[in-house]
C-alpha atoms as one frame of an Amber mdcrd trajectory, in Angstrom:
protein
   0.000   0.000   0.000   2.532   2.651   0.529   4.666   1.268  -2.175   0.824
   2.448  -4.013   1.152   5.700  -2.640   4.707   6.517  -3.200   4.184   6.005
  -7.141   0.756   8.041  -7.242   2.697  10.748  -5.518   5.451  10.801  -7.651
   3.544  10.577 -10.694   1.231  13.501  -9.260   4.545  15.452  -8.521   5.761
  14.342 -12.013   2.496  15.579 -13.990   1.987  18.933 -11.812   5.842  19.867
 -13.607   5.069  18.486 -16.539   2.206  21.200 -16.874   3.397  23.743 -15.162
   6.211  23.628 -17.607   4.084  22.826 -20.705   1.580  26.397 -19.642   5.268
  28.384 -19.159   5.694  27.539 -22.250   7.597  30.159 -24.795  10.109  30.574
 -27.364  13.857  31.626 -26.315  13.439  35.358 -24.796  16.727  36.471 -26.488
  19.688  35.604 -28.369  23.616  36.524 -28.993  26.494  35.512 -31.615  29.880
  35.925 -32.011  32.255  34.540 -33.858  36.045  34.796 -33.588  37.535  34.937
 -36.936  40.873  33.780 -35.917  39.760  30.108 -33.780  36.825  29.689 -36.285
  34.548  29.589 -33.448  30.918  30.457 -33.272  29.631  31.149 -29.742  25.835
  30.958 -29.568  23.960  32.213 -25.901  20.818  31.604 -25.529  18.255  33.039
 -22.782  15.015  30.882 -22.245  13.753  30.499 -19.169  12.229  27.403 -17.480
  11.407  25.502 -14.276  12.205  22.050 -15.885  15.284  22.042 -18.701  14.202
  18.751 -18.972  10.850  18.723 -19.882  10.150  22.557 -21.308  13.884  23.045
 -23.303  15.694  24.127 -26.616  15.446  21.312 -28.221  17.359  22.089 -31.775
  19.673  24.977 -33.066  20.148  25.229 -36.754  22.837  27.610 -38.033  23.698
  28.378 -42.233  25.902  30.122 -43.607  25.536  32.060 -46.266  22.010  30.806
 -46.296  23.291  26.985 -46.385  22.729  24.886 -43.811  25.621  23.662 -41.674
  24.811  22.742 -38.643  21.243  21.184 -37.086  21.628  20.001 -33.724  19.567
  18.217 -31.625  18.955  18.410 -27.700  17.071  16.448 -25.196  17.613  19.098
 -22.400  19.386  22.453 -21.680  22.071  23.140 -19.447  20.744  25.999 -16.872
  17.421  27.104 -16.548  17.486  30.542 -17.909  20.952  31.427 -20.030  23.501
  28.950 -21.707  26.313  28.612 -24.429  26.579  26.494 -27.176  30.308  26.741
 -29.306  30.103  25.177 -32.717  33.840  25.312 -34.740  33.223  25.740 -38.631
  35.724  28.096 -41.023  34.273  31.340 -41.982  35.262  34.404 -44.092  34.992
  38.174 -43.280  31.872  39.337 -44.617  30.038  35.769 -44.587  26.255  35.784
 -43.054  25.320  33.606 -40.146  21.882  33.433 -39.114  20.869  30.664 -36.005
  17.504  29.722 -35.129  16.758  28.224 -31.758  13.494  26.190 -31.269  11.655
  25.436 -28.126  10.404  22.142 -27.550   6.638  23.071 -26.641   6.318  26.210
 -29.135   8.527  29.050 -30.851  11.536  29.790 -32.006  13.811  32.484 -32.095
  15.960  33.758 -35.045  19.291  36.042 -35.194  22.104  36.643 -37.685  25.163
  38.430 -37.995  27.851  38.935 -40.649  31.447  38.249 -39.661  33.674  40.835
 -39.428  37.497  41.286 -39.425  38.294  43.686 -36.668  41.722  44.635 -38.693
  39.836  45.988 -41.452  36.799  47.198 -39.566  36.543  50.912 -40.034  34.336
  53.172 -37.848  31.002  54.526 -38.957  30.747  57.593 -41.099  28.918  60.183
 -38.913  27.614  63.562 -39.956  25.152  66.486 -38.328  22.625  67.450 -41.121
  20.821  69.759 -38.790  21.116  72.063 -37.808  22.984  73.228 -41.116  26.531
  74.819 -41.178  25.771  78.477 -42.062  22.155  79.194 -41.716  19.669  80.382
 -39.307  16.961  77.729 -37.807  13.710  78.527 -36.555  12.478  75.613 -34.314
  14.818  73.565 -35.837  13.818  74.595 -39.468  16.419  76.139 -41.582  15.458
  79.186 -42.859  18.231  81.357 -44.256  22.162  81.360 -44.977  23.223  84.008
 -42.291  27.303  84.367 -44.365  28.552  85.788 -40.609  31.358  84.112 -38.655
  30.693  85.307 -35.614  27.469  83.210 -35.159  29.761  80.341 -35.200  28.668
  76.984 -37.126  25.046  77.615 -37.054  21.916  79.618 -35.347  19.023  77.979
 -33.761  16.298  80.157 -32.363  13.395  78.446 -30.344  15.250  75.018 -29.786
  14.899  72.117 -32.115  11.189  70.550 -31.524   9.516  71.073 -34.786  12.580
  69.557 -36.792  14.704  67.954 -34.102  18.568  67.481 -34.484  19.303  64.650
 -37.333  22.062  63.103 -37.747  23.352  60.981 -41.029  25.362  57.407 -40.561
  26.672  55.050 -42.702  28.746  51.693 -42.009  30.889  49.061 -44.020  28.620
  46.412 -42.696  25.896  47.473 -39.971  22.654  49.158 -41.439  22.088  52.365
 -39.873  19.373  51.203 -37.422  21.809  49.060 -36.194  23.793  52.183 -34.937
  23.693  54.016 -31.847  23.820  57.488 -31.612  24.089  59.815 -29.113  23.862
  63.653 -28.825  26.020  65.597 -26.456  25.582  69.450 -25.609  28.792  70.803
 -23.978  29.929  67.020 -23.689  27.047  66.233 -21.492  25.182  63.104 -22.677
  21.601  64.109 -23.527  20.246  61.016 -25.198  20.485  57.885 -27.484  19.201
  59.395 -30.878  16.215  57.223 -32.719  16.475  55.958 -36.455  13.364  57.281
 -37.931  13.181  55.238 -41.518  11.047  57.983 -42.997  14.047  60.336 -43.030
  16.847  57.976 -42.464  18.338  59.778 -39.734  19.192  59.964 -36.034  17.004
  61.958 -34.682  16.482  63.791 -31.189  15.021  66.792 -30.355  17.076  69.819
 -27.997  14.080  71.769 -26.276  14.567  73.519 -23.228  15.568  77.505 -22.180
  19.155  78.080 -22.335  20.985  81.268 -24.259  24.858  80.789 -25.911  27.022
  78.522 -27.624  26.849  75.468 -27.051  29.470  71.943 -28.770  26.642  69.515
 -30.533  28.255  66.219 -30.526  27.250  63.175 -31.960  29.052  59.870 -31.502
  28.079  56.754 -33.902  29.159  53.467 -32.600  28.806  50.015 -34.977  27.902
  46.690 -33.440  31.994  46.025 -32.622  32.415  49.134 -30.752  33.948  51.301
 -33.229  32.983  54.457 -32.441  33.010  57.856 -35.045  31.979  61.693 -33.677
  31.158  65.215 -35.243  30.527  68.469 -33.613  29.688  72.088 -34.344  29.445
  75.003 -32.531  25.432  76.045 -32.219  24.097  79.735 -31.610  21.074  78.701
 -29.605  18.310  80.528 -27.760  14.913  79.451 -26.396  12.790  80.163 -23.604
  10.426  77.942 -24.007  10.771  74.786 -21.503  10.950  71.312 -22.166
């Protein structure tokens, strides 16, 4: 008899995981790759939470490159419950595309890629303020009129930059420009992270708030290795109104 009730307790124990894990149930929450060029190494981390990595788990990783499949590995668990590393060696070339999908056993996937990169010849992104304008007066952030005076410095901005906020213009060997991040400094205090706005296909932010003088725009660009590019210009700016 208790022999009986040992095994119905276990298999109760045994069924309230199972379902707990099989309601929990979702794809991989994030992913990162990297690959070192020089060991031939891809290094695939994985975030997907669960109570059971034996029952609720990544259960296959499939990596191409260059759109061809090379690897499709199977799994009947997953190391932790929440983030792990998988290394797979295969020989790559600079410029090459991996992309890795990770599948859950229950439901989802998740899918990333990344083109390889040669850190030798990996040049920092092109960065460049196209507004304000060198040379004109701005109204709101609007350019208006060439002002032809040195002694307004780079540029004039009356009223702040709300109605056309500051844009900025980047361009990489490899990343797309989304994939950049921007930021604006005034007087090389941080102000924000600019946002890609596909419309225009800049960085944009806007620089509201009262303040009267000239202040150092800055914007640093850096690429998805940490290369980092910057451009600055001196700004005429009034505005009184506040943020």
């Amino acid at each position: 008899m208790k022999m009986i009730k040992s095994i119905l307790t276990s298999m109760m124990l045994l069924s309230i995981v199972v379902f707990s894990a099989t309601t929990m149930a979702h794809p991989p929450i994030d992913m990162k790759l990297s690959y070192d060029l020089d060991q031939g190494l891809l290094s695939v981390t994985i975030i997907h939470e669960t109570p059971a990595p034996t029952v609720h788990y990544v259960n296959q990783v499939l990596i191409q490159l260059n759109d061809e499949t090379i690897f499709d590995e199977a799994y009947d668990s997953q190391p932790t419950n929440s983030e792990f590393t998988y290394e797979y060696a295969f020989a790559a070339e600079a410029g090459d595309i991996i992309k890795v999908t990770a599948y859950c056993n229950i439901q989802g996937s998740i899918t990333k890629s990344i083109t390889i990169r040669d850190p030798e010849q990996d040049d920092p992104p092109l960065v460049e303020i196209k507004n304000p304008t060198k040379g004109y007066f701005h109204f709101s952030g609007i350019r208006l009129f060439a002002t032809y005076l040195d002694i307004i410095y780079d540029t004039m901005g009356f009223g702040g930059f709300r109605v056309r906020p500051v844009q900025v213009f980047v361009e990489d060997d490899l990343d797309a420009a989304e994939d950049i991040i921007v930021k604006i400094y005034i007087d090389d205090e941080l102000r924000d992270a600019a946002a890609y706005n596909p419309s225009s296909g800049y960085h944009e932010l806007k620089w509201t708030g009262p303040r009267l003088g000239v202040f150092t725009l800055k914007a640093t660009a850096e690429d998805t290795q940490g290369n980092i590019a910057s451009t600055e210009m001196d700004v005429w700016y009034f505005c009184f109104v506040p943020e």
